[in-house]
CSV table of N, CA and C in Angstrom, one decimal:
chain,number,residue,atom,x,y,z
I,15,TRP,N,13.6,-22.8,10.3
I,15,TRP,CA,12.7,-22.2,11.2
I,15,TRP,C,13.6,-22.0,12.6
I,16,ASP,N,14.8,-21.3,12.4
I,16,ASP,CA,15.4,-21.6,14.0
I,16,ASP,C,16.5,-19.5,13.8
I,17,SER,N,16.2,-19.0,12.6
I,17,SER,CA,16.4,-17.9,12.5
I,17,SER,C,15.3,-16.8,13.3
I,18,ALA,N,15.5,-16.1,14.3
I,18,ALA,CA,14.5,-15.3,15.1
I,18,ALA,C,14.1,-14.4,13.7
I,19,PHE,N,15.3,-13.8,13.1
I,19,PHE,CA,14.9,-12.7,12.1
I,19,PHE,C,14.0,-12.8,11.1
I,20,TRP,N,14.0,-14.2,10.1
I,20,TRP,CA,13.1,-14.9,9.7
I,20,TRP,C,11.8,-15.6,10.0
I,21,VAL,N,11.8,-16.0,11.4
I,21,VAL,CA,10.0,-16.0,11.9
I,21,VAL,C,9.6,-15.1,12.1
I,22,ASN,N,10.4,-14.1,13.0
I,22,ASN,CA,10.2,-12.7,13.2
I,22,ASN,C,8.9,-12.0,11.5
I,23,SER,N,9.8,-12.1,10.7
I,23,SER,CA,9.2,-11.5,9.3
I,23,SER,C,8.3,-12.4,9.0
I,24,ALA,N,7.9,-13.4,9.3
I,24,ALA,CA,6.7,-14.5,8.3
I,24,ALA,C,5.5,-13.8,9.0
I,25,VAL,N,5.5,-13.6,10.9
I,25,VAL,CA,4.6,-13.5,12.0
I,25,VAL,C,4.2,-12.1,11.0
I,26,ALA,N,4.8,-11.3,11.4
I,26,ALA,CA,4.9,-9.6,11.1
I,26,ALA,C,4.0,-10.0,9.5
I,27,THR,N,4.9,-10.4,8.4
I,27,THR,CA,4.0,-10.5,7.0
I,27,THR,C,2.2,-10.9,7.7
I,28,LEU,N,2.0,-12.1,7.9
I,28,LEU,CA,0.6,-12.3,8.5
I,28,LEU,C,0.2,-11.7,8.9
I,29,VAL,N,0.7,-10.8,9.5
I,29,VAL,CA,-0.4,-10.4,11.2
I,29,VAL,C,-0.4,-8.9,9.6
I,30,TYR,N,0.3,-8.1,9.7
I,30,TYR,CA,-0.1,-7.2,8.5
I,30,TYR,C,-1.2,-7.2,7.7
I,31,ALA,N,-1.6,-8.7,7.2
I,31,ALA,CA,-2.9,-8.9,6.4
I,31,ALA,C,-4.1,-9.1,7.1
I,32,LYS,N,-3.9,-9.5,8.5
I,32,LYS,CA,-5.3,-10.0,9.2
I,32,LYS,C,-4.8,-8.9,10.4
I,33,GLU,N,-4.5,-7.8,10.5
I,33,GLU,CA,-4.1,-7.1,11.5
I,33,GLU,C,-5.4,-7.3,12.9
I,34,ASP,N,-6.8,-6.4,11.6
I,34,ASP,CA,-7.7,-6.1,13.0
I,34,ASP,C,-8.0,-8.2,13.6
I,35,ARG,N,-7.9,-9.4,13.1
I,35,ARG,CA,-8.1,-10.4,13.3
I,35,ARG,C,-7.3,-11.2,14.3
I,36,ALA,N,-5.7,-11.0,14.1
I,36,ALA,CA,-4.6,-11.5,14.7
I,36,ALA,C,-4.1,-10.9,15.8
I,37,ALA,N,-4.9,-10.0,15.9
I,37,ALA,CA,-3.6,-8.9,17.0
I,37,ALA,C,-3.6,-9.4,18.4
I,38,PRO,N,-5.4,-9.6,18.6
I,38,PRO,CA,-5.5,-10.6,19.6
I,38,PRO,C,-4.6,-11.7,20.0
I,39,LEU,N,-4.2,-12.8,18.9
I,39,LEU,CA,-3.0,-13.6,19.0
I,39,LEU,C,-1.8,-13.4,19.1
I,40,VAL,N,-1.2,-12.6,18.2
I,40,VAL,CA,0.2,-11.9,19.0
I,40,VAL,C,-0.1,-11.2,20.3
I,41,THR,N,-1.0,-9.9,20.4
I,41,THR,CA,-0.9,-9.2,22.0
I,41,THR,C,-0.9,-10.8,23.5
I,42,ASN,N,-1.7,-11.8,23.0
I,42,ASN,CA,-2.1,-13.2,23.6
I,42,ASN,C,-0.4,-13.8,24.2
I,43,ALA,N,0.2,-14.5,23.0
I,43,ALA,CA,1.3,-14.6,22.6
I,43,ALA,C,2.7,-13.5,23.3
I,44,ARG,N,2.7,-13.0,23.3
I,44,ARG,CA,4.1,-11.5,23.4
I,44,ARG,C,3.7,-12.2,25.3
I,45,CYS,N,2.2,-11.5,25.7
I,45,CYS,CA,2.1,-11.7,27.2
I,45,CYS,C,2.4,-12.8,27.7
I,46,ALA,N,2.3,-14.0,26.9
I,46,ALA,CA,2.6,-15.3,27.5
I,46,ALA,C,4.3,-15.2,27.6
I,47,LEU,N,4.9,-14.6,27.2
I,47,LEU,CA,6.4,-14.8,26.9
I,47,LEU,C,6.2,-13.8,28.0
I,48,GLU,N,5.7,-12.9,28.0
I,48,GLU,CA,6.8,-11.8,29.1
I,48,GLU,C,6.8,-12.5,30.9
I,49,ASP,N,5.2,-12.9,30.4
I,49,ASP,CA,5.4,-14.4,31.7
I,49,ASP,C,6.1,-14.9,32.1
I,50,TYR,N,6.5,-15.9,31.0
I,50,TYR,CA,7.6,-17.3,31.0
I,50,TYR,C,8.7,-16.1,31.5
I,51,LEU,N,9.7,-15.1,30.5
I,51,LEU,CA,10.4,-14.7,31.1
I,51,LEU,C,11.1,-14.3,32.3
I,52,ALA,N,9.6,-13.2,32.4
I,52,ALA,CA,9.9,-12.7,34.1
I,52,ALA,C,10.7,-13.1,35.1
I,53,PRO,N,10.0,-13.8,35.7
I,53,PRO,CA,11.1,-14.5,36.3
I,53,PRO,C,12.5,-14.7,36.2
I,54,ARG,N,12.9,-15.3,34.6
I,54,ARG,CA,14.6,-15.5,34.8
I,54,ARG,C,14.8,-14.4,34.3
I,55,VAL,N,14.5,-13.6,34.0
I,55,VAL,CA,15.4,-12.4,34.2
I,55,VAL,C,15.5,-11.9,35.6
I,56,THR,N,14.1,-11.7,36.4
I,56,THR,CA,14.5,-11.4,37.9
I,56,THR,C,16.1,-11.8,38.2
I,57,ALA,N,15.6,-13.3,38.3
I,57,ALA,CA,16.9,-14.5,38.5
I,57,ALA,C,18.6,-14.3,37.7
I,58,ALA,N,18.5,-14.1,37.0
I,58,ALA,CA,19.5,-13.3,35.9
I,58,ALA,C,19.9,-12.6,36.2
I,59,ARG,N,18.8,-11.1,36.9
I,59,ARG,CA,19.8,-10.1,37.4
I,59,ARG,C,20.2,-10.2,38.4
I,60,GLU,N,19.5,-10.8,39.8
I,60,GLU,CA,20.3,-10.6,40.9
I,60,GLU,C,21.7,-11.4,40.7
I,61,LEU,N,21.8,-13.3,39.9
I,61,LEU,CA,22.8,-13.1,39.6
I,61,LEU,C,24.2,-12.3,39.3
I,62,ALA,N,23.0,-12.0,38.0
I,62,ALA,CA,24.8,-11.3,37.4
I,62,ALA,C,25.1,-9.4,38.5
I,63,ALA,N,24.0,-9.4,39.1
I,63,ALA,CA,24.5,-8.3,40.0
I,63,ALA,C,25.4,-8.7,41.3
I,64,SER,N,25.0,-9.9,41.7
I,64,SER,CA,26.0,-10.6,42.7
I,64,SER,C,27.3,-10.9,42.5
I,65,ALA,N,27.4,-11.5,41.1
I,65,ALA,CA,29.0,-11.5,40.6
I,65,ALA,C,29.4,-10.7,40.3
I,66,PHE,N,28.8,-9.2,39.9
I,66,PHE,CA,30.0,-8.2,39.2
I,66,PHE,C,29.7,-7.6,40.6
I,67,GLU,N,29.1,-7.4,41.8
I,67,GLU,CA,29.4,-7.0,43.1
I,67,GLU,C,30.7,-7.6,43.8
I,68,ALA,N,31.2,-9.0,43.1
I,68,ALA,CA,32.0,-9.4,43.7
I,68,ALA,C,32.7,-9.9,43.3
I,69,GLY,N,33.2,-9.0,42.1
I,69,GLY,CA,34.4,-8.7,41.4
I,69,GLY,C,34.2,-10.0,40.1
I,70,ASN,N,33.8,-10.5,40.0
I,70,ASN,CA,33.7,-11.6,39.2
I,70,ASN,C,32.7,-11.6,37.6
I,71,ASP,N,33.3,-10.3,36.8
I,71,ASP,CA,32.9,-10.1,35.7
I,71,ASP,C,32.4,-10.3,34.5
I,72,ALA,N,33.0,-12.0,34.6
I,72,ALA,CA,33.1,-13.5,34.1
I,72,ALA,C,31.5,-14.0,33.8
I,73,GLY,N,31.4,-13.8,35.7
I,73,GLY,CA,30.3,-14.4,36.0
I,73,GLY,C,29.1,-14.3,35.5
I,74,GLY,N,29.0,-12.3,36.0
I,74,GLY,CA,27.7,-11.6,35.7
I,74,GLY,C,27.7,-11.8,34.4
I,75,LEU,N,28.6,-11.9,33.6
I,75,LEU,CA,28.2,-11.8,31.9
I,75,LEU,C,28.0,-13.3,31.4
I,76,GLU,N,28.1,-14.1,32.0
I,76,GLU,CA,27.4,-15.9,31.8
I,76,GLU,C,26.5,-15.7,32.1
I,77,ALA,N,26.5,-15.1,33.3
I,77,ALA,CA,24.3,-15.3,33.6
I,77,ALA,C,23.4,-14.4,33.0
I,78,LEU,N,24.1,-12.9,32.3
I,78,LEU,CA,23.6,-12.4,31.3
I,78,LEU,C,23.3,-13.1,29.9
I,79,THR,N,24.2,-14.0,29.5
I,79,THR,CA,24.4,-14.6,27.9
I,79,THR,C,23.7,-16.0,28.6
I,80,GLN,N,23.5,-16.4,29.1
I,80,GLN,CA,22.7,-17.5,29.4
I,80,GLN,C,20.9,-17.0,28.8
I,81,LEU,N,20.8,-16.1,29.9
I,81,LEU,CA,19.4,-15.5,29.8
I,81,LEU,C,19.0,-15.2,28.5
I,82,ALA,N,19.6,-14.6,27.7
I,82,ALA,CA,19.9,-13.8,26.3
I,82,ALA,C,19.7,-15.2,25.3
I,83,GLU,N,20.3,-15.8,25.4
I,83,GLU,CA,20.5,-17.1,24.7
I,83,GLU,C,19.0,-17.7,25.4
I,84,GLU,N,18.7,-18.0,26.1
I,84,GLU,CA,17.3,-18.8,25.9
I,84,GLU,C,16.1,-17.9,25.9
I,85,ALA,N,16.2,-16.9,26.3
I,85,ALA,CA,15.4,-16.2,25.7
I,85,ALA,C,15.1,-16.2,24.4
I,86,THR,N,16.1,-16.0,23.9
I,86,THR,CA,16.1,-15.8,22.0
I,86,THR,C,15.8,-17.2,21.5
I,87,ARG,N,15.9,-18.4,21.9
I,87,ARG,CA,15.6,-19.7,21.7
I,87,ARG,C,14.3,-19.7,21.8
I,88,GLU,N,13.5,-19.6,23.3
I,88,GLU,CA,12.0,-19.8,23.4
I,88,GLU,C,11.5,-18.6,22.6
I,89,ALA,N,12.0,-17.3,22.4
I,89,ALA,CA,11.3,-16.4,21.6
I,89,ALA,C,10.7,-17.0,20.1
I,90,THR,N,11.9,-17.7,20.0
I,90,THR,CA,11.7,-18.6,18.3
I,90,THR,C,10.8,-19.5,18.4
I,91,LYS,N,10.8,-20.2,19.5
I,91,LYS,CA,9.9,-21.4,19.3
I,91,LYS,C,8.3,-20.5,19.8
I,92,ARG,N,8.2,-20.2,20.2
I,92,ARG,CA,7.2,-19.2,20.8
I,92,ARG,C,6.6,-18.8,19.4
I,93,TRP,N,7.3,-17.6,18.6
I,93,TRP,CA,6.4,-16.9,17.6
I,93,TRP,C,6.6,-18.2,16.0
I,94,THR,N,7.2,-19.5,16.2
I,94,THR,CA,7.1,-20.1,15.1
I,94,THR,C,5.9,-20.6,15.4
I,95,GLU,N,5.8,-21.3,16.5
I,95,GLU,CA,4.1,-21.6,17.3
I,95,GLU,C,3.0,-21.0,16.3
I,96,LEU,N,3.7,-19.3,16.8
I,96,LEU,CA,2.2,-18.7,16.8
I,96,LEU,C,2.1,-18.0,15.3
I,97,TRP,N,3.1,-18.1,13.8
I,97,TRP,CA,3.1,-17.9,12.8
I,97,TRP,C,2.2,-19.1,12.0
I,98,GLN,N,2.4,-20.7,12.9
I,98,GLN,CA,1.3,-21.3,12.8
I,98,GLN,C,-0.1,-22.1,13.1
I,99,ASP,N,-0.7,-20.8,14.5
I,99,ASP,CA,-1.5,-21.1,14.7
I,99,ASP,C,-2.4,-19.8,13.7
I,100,ILE,N,-1.7,-18.9,13.1
I,100,ILE,CA,-1.5,-17.9,12.5
I,100,ILE,C,-2.5,-18.3,10.9
I,101,MET,N,-1.9,-19.0,10.6
I,101,MET,CA,-1.6,-19.7,9.4
I,101,MET,C,-3.0,-20.5,9.1
I,102,VAL,N,-3.2,-21.2,10.4
I,102,VAL,CA,-4.2,-22.2,10.2
I,102,VAL,C,-5.5,-21.4,10.8
I,103,THR,N,-5.4,-20.5,11.5
I,103,THR,CA,-6.6,-19.9,11.8
I,103,THR,C,-7.0,-18.8,11.1
I,104,TYR,N,-6.2,-18.7,9.8
I,104,TYR,CA,-7.4,-17.4,9.3
I,104,TYR,C,-6.8,-17.9,7.5
I,105,ALA,N,-6.5,-19.0,7.6
I,105,ALA,CA,-6.0,-19.3,6.1
I,105,ALA,C,-8.2,-19.1,5.4
I,106,ASP,N,-7.3,-18.6,4.1
I,106,ASP,CA,-8.1,-18.4,2.9
I,106,ASP,C,-9.7,-17.2,3.1
I,107,GLY,N,-9.2,-16.6,4.5
I,107,GLY,CA,-9.6,-15.5,4.7
I,107,GLY,C,-10.6,-16.0,5.5
I,108,TYR,N,-11.1,-17.2,6.2
I,108,TYR,CA,-11.7,-17.5,7.2
I,108,TYR,C,-10.8,-17.2,8.5
I,109,THR,N,-11.8,-17.8,10.0
I,109,THR,CA,-11.3,-18.1,10.6
I,109,THR,C,-11.4,-19.5,11.1
I,110,ALA,N,-11.2,-20.5,11.5
I,110,ALA,CA,-10.9,-21.8,11.7
I,110,ALA,C,-11.0,-21.9,13.7
I,111,VAL,N,-11.7,-23.2,14.0
I,111,VAL,CA,-12.1,-23.3,15.6
I,111,VAL,C,-12.6,-24.7,15.2
I,112,ALA,N,-11.6,-25.1,16.2
I,112,ALA,CA,-11.7,-26.5,16.7
I,112,ALA,C,-13.0,-27.4,16.5
I,113,ASN,N,-13.1,-27.9,16.0
I,113,ASN,CA,-14.9,-28.7,16.6
I,113,ASN,C,-14.4,-30.1,16.1
I,114,PRO,N,-14.5,-31.2,16.6
I,114,PRO,CA,-14.4,-32.4,16.7
I,114,PRO,C,-14.9,-33.5,15.6
I,115,ASP,N,-16.4,-32.5,16.0
I,115,ASP,CA,-17.4,-33.6,15.1
I,115,ASP,C,-17.4,-33.1,14.1
I,116,ASP,N,-16.5,-32.5,13.5
I,116,ASP,CA,-16.6,-32.1,11.9
I,116,ASP,C,-15.5,-32.9,11.0
I,117,LEU,N,-16.0,-34.2,10.4
I,117,LEU,CA,-14.9,-35.3,10.2
I,117,LEU,C,-13.7,-34.7,8.8
I,118,MET,N,-14.2,-33.6,8.3
I,118,MET,CA,-13.0,-32.9,6.8
I,118,MET,C,-12.0,-32.5,7.7
I,119,CYS,N,-11.9,-31.4,8.7
I,119,CYS,CA,-11.1,-30.6,8.7
I,119,CYS,C,-11.0,-30.9,10.6
I,120,GLY,N,-11.6,-31.4,10.9
I,120,GLY,CA,-11.6,-30.8,12.8
I,120,GLY,C,-12.1,-29.5,12.8
I,121,CYS,N,-12.3,-28.6,12.2
I,121,CYS,CA,-12.9,-27.3,12.3
I,121,CYS,C,-14.3,-26.5,11.9
I,122,THR,N,-14.0,-25.7,12.2
I,122,THR,CA,-15.4,-25.1,11.5
I,122,THR,C,-14.9,-23.5,11.1
I,123,LYS,N,-15.4,-22.7,9.9
I,123,LYS,CA,-14.9,-22.3,9.5
I,123,LYS,C,-16.0,-21.4,9.5
I,124,THR,N,-15.7,-19.2,10.1
I,124,THR,CA,-16.7,-18.2,9.5
I,124,THR,C,-16.4,-17.4,9.5
I,125,SER,N,-16.6,-16.8,7.8
I,125,SER,CA,-15.9,-15.7,7.9
I,125,SER,C,-16.4,-14.4,8.7
I,126,PRO,N,-15.0,-13.1,8.3
I,126,PRO,CA,-15.1,-12.5,9.3
I,126,PRO,C,-16.7,-11.8,8.7
I,127,THR,N,-17.0,-10.9,9.9
I,127,THR,CA,-18.2,-10.0,9.7
I,127,THR,C,-17.5,-8.8,9.4
I,128,PHE,N,-18.5,-7.5,8.3
I,128,PHE,CA,-18.2,-5.9,8.7
I,128,PHE,C,-19.4,-5.4,8.9
I,129,ASP,N,-19.3,-4.4,9.7
I,129,ASP,CA,-20.3,-4.0,9.9
I,129,ASP,C,-20.7,-2.5,9.2
I,130,ASP,N,-21.6,-2.2,8.9
I,130,ASP,CA,-22.7,-1.3,7.8
I,130,ASP,C,-21.7,0.0,7.6
I,131,ALA,N,-20.8,0.7,8.6
I,131,ALA,CA,-20.3,1.7,8.5
I,131,ALA,C,-19.0,1.3,7.9
I,132,TRP,N,-18.8,0.2,8.4
I,132,TRP,CA,-17.4,-0.3,7.5
I,132,TRP,C,-17.4,-1.2,6.0
I,133,LEU,N,-18.4,-1.3,5.3
I,133,LEU,CA,-19.0,-1.5,4.2
I,133,LEU,C,-19.2,-0.4,3.2
I,134,ALA,N,-19.2,0.7,4.1
I,134,ALA,CA,-19.7,1.9,3.5
I,134,ALA,C,-18.7,2.7,2.7
I,135,LYS,N,-18.0,2.6,3.8
I,135,LYS,CA,-16.4,2.9,3.8
I,135,LYS,C,-16.1,2.2,2.8
I,136,VAL,N,-15.6,1.0,2.7
I,136,VAL,CA,-15.3,0.8,1.5
I,136,VAL,C,-15.9,0.6,0.1
I,137,VAL,N,-17.0,0.5,0.2
I,137,VAL,CA,-17.8,1.3,-1.2
I,137,VAL,C,-17.6,2.8,-1.4
I,138,ALA,N,-17.5,3.1,-0.5
I,138,ALA,CA,-17.0,4.5,-0.8
I,138,ALA,C,-15.4,5.3,-1.2
I,139,ASP,N,-14.6,4.2,-1.0
I,139,ASP,CA,-13.1,4.3,-0.7
I,139,ASP,C,-13.1,4.1,-2.6
I,140,THR,N,-13.4,2.1,-2.5
I,140,THR,CA,-12.9,2.1,-3.6
I,140,THR,C,-14.4,2.5,-5.2
I,141,GLY,N,-14.9,3.8,-5.3
I,141,GLY,CA,-16.0,4.3,-5.8
I,141,GLY,C,-16.6,3.3,-7.5
I,142,ASP,N,-16.2,3.2,-8.3
I,142,ASP,CA,-17.2,3.1,-9.3
I,142,ASP,C,-16.2,1.5,-10.0
I,143,ARG,N,-14.6,1.2,-9.2
I,143,ARG,CA,-14.2,0.1,-9.7
I,143,ARG,C,-14.9,-0.8,-9.5
I,144,TYR,N,-15.7,-1.2,-8.5
I,144,TYR,CA,-16.4,-2.8,-9.2
I,144,TYR,C,-17.6,-2.9,-9.1
I,145,ARG,N,-18.2,-1.3,-9.8
I,145,ARG,CA,-19.4,-1.3,-10.2
I,145,ARG,C,-20.0,-2.2,-11.5
I,146,LEU,N,-20.7,-2.7,-11.2
I,146,LEU,CA,-21.6,-3.9,-12.3
I,146,LEU,C,-22.0,-3.2,-13.2
I,147,PRO,N,-22.0,-3.3,-14.6
I,147,PRO,CA,-22.5,-2.9,-15.9
I,147,PRO,C,-23.9,-2.9,-15.6
I,148,GLY,N,-24.1,-2.1,-16.4
I,148,GLY,CA,-26.0,-1.4,-16.3
I,148,GLY,C,-26.1,-1.2,-14.4
I,149,THR,N,-25.7,-0.8,-13.8
I,149,THR,CA,-25.6,0.1,-12.7
I,149,THR,C,-25.6,2.0,-12.6
I,150,GLU,N,-25.4,2.1,-14.4
I,150,GLU,CA,-25.1,3.6,-14.2
I,150,GLU,C,-25.9,4.7,-13.9
I,151,ASP,N,-27.2,4.4,-13.2
I,151,ASP,CA,-28.2,4.7,-13.3
I,151,ASP,C,-28.1,5.4,-11.7
I,152,CYS,N,-27.5,4.2,-11.1
I,152,CYS,CA,-27.1,4.2,-9.6
I,152,CYS,C,-26.9,5.5,-8.7
I,153,ALA,N,-27.3,6.3,-7.9
I,153,ALA,CA,-26.8,7.5,-7.1
I,153,ALA,C,-25.4,6.8,-6.2
I,154,TYR,N,-25.3,5.3,-5.7
I,154,TYR,CA,-24.6,4.6,-5.4
I,154,TYR,C,-25.4,3.4,-4.9
I,155,ILE,N,-24.0,2.4,-4.9
I,155,ILE,CA,-24.3,1.1,-4.6
I,155,ILE,C,-24.0,1.0,-2.9
I,156,ASP,N,-25.1,0.0,-2.3
I,156,ASP,CA,-25.1,0.9,-0.8
I,156,ASP,C,-24.1,-0.9,-0.4
I,157,ALA,N,-23.6,-1.2,0.7
I,157,ALA,CA,-23.0,-1.6,1.5
I,157,ALA,C,-23.3,-3.5,1.2
I,158,ASP,N,-24.7,-3.7,0.6
I,158,ASP,CA,-24.5,-5.1,0.4
I,158,ASP,C,-24.4,-5.6,-1.6
I,159,GLY,N,-24.1,-4.3,-2.4
I,159,GLY,CA,-24.0,-4.4,-3.6
I,159,GLY,C,-25.5,-4.0,-4.2
I,160,HIS,N,-26.6,-3.4,-3.8
I,160,HIS,CA,-27.7,-3.5,-4.4
I,160,HIS,C,-27.8,-1.0,-4.6
I,161,CYS,N,-27.9,-1.7,-6.0
I,161,CYS,CA,-28.1,-0.2,-6.8
I,161,CYS,C,-29.1,0.9,-5.4
I,162,GLN,N,-28.7,1.9,-5.5
I,162,GLN,CA,-29.9,2.4,-4.5
I,162,GLN,C,-29.9,4.5,-6.2
I,163,PRO,N,-30.8,4.2,-6.1
I,163,PRO,CA,-31.1,5.4,-7.4
I,163,PRO,C,-31.8,6.6,-6.7
I,164,GLY,N,-31.2,8.0,-6.8
I,164,GLY,CA,-31.7,9.6,-6.7
I,164,GLY,C,-31.8,9.4,-4.9
I,165,SER,N,-30.8,8.6,-4.6
I,165,SER,CA,-31.1,9.1,-3.3
I,165,SER,C,-28.9,8.5,-2.5
I,166,THR,N,-28.5,9.6,-1.4
I,166,THR,CA,-27.3,9.8,-1.6
I,166,THR,C,-27.1,8.6,0.1
I,167,PRO,N,-25.3,8.6,-0.2
I,167,PRO,CA,-24.9,7.5,0.2
I,167,PRO,C,-24.6,8.2,1.7
I,168,PRO,N,-25.2,7.1,2.7
I,168,PRO,CA,-24.8,7.4,4.5
I,168,PRO,C,-23.3,7.6,4.0
I,169,VAL,N,-23.3,9.2,5.1
I,169,VAL,CA,-21.7,9.1,5.8
I,169,VAL,C,-21.2,7.9,6.8
I,170,PRO,N,-19.7,7.6,6.6
I,170,PRO,CA,-19.2,6.4,6.9
I,170,PRO,C,-18.7,6.9,8.4
I,171,LYS,N,-18.6,6.4,9.4
I,171,LYS,CA,-18.1,6.2,10.9
I,171,LYS,C,-17.0,6.4,11.0
I,172,GLU,N,-16.3,6.7,11.5
I,172,GLU,CA,-15.0,7.4,11.6
I,172,GLU,C,-14.4,6.2,12.4
I,173,HIS,N,-13.6,5.4,12.0
I,173,HIS,CA,-12.5,4.2,13.1
I,173,HIS,C,-11.1,5.1,13.5
I,174,LEU,N,-12.0,5.0,15.1
I,174,LEU,CA,-10.7,5.4,15.5
I,174,LEU,C,-10.0,4.8,16.3
I,175,ALA,N,-8.8,4.6,16.3
I,175,ALA,CA,-7.6,4.0,16.8
I,175,ALA,C,-7.7,4.0,18.1
I,176,ILE,N,-7.4,2.3,18.5
I,176,ILE,CA,-7.2,2.5,20.4
I,176,ILE,C,-6.6,3.0,20.7
I,177,PRO,N,-6.0,3.7,21.6
I,177,PRO,CA,-4.8,4.1,22.6
I,177,PRO,C,-4.1,2.7,23.1
I,178,LYS,N,-2.7,3.3,23.1
I,178,LYS,CA,-1.9,1.9,23.2
I,178,LYS,C,-2.0,1.8,24.3
I,179,HIS,N,-2.2,2.4,25.6
I,179,HIS,CA,-2.1,2.1,27.0
I,179,HIS,C,-3.1,1.5,26.7
I,180,LEU,N,-4.2,1.5,26.2
I,180,LEU,CA,-5.4,0.2,26.8
I,180,LEU,C,-5.4,-0.9,26.2
I,181,VAL,N,-3.7,-1.7,25.8
I,181,VAL,CA,-3.7,-2.8,25.2
I,181,VAL,C,-3.2,-3.3,26.1
I,182,ARG,N,-3.5,-4.8,26.7
I,182,ARG,CA,-2.6,-5.2,27.5
I,182,ARG,C,-1.3,-5.5,26.9
I,183,GLY,N,-0.3,-5.7,28.1
I,183,GLY,CA,1.1,-6.0,27.7
I,183,GLY,C,2.0,-5.3,27.2
I,184,VAL,N,1.1,-3.8,26.9
I,184,VAL,CA,1.9,-2.8,25.8
I,184,VAL,C,2.7,-1.9,27.1
I,185,ASN,N,4.0,-1.7,27.2
I,185,ASN,CA,4.9,-1.2,27.9
I,185,ASN,C,5.1,0.5,27.7
I,186,LEU,N,4.6,1.4,28.3
I,186,LEU,CA,4.9,2.8,27.7
I,186,LEU,C,6.1,3.0,28.2
I,187,ALA,N,6.4,2.7,29.6
I,187,ALA,CA,7.9,3.1,30.8
I,187,ALA,C,8.8,3.4,29.2
């Protein structure tokens, strides 16, 4: 777990499968890392600029190299912790929240909830794939799995993407 490539890949693999629930954890982790690094970047930039202006190219390069190495170590450490948080928080499709009163795992686990429009979309997208035997007379199966004879399914609502400029921490510049 000391390779930035593999740690980033591990986090990405988890987040792709749980994007709707894991995205806030990733956003918070990224913002915390940016907050940690911001003063270090400013200090390194000023130190390197002073060194370069004084003709000390080696000193300027050293300041920037130290920043790059520290930032990489810190990002890899934090992303390893993020991977651990995502693994534990969303294991088995549930969301775990710390609960010291639970003597089994010290947590409470909840199932994700989905609104009726999303459930109807899943049903519409999967067609008859999951239809139970003996339900061939149904006009459609509703989001709760009930046979609805002789009626038409509701039209699912469109799920719109969130514009990137509204996501905290996204720098579009």
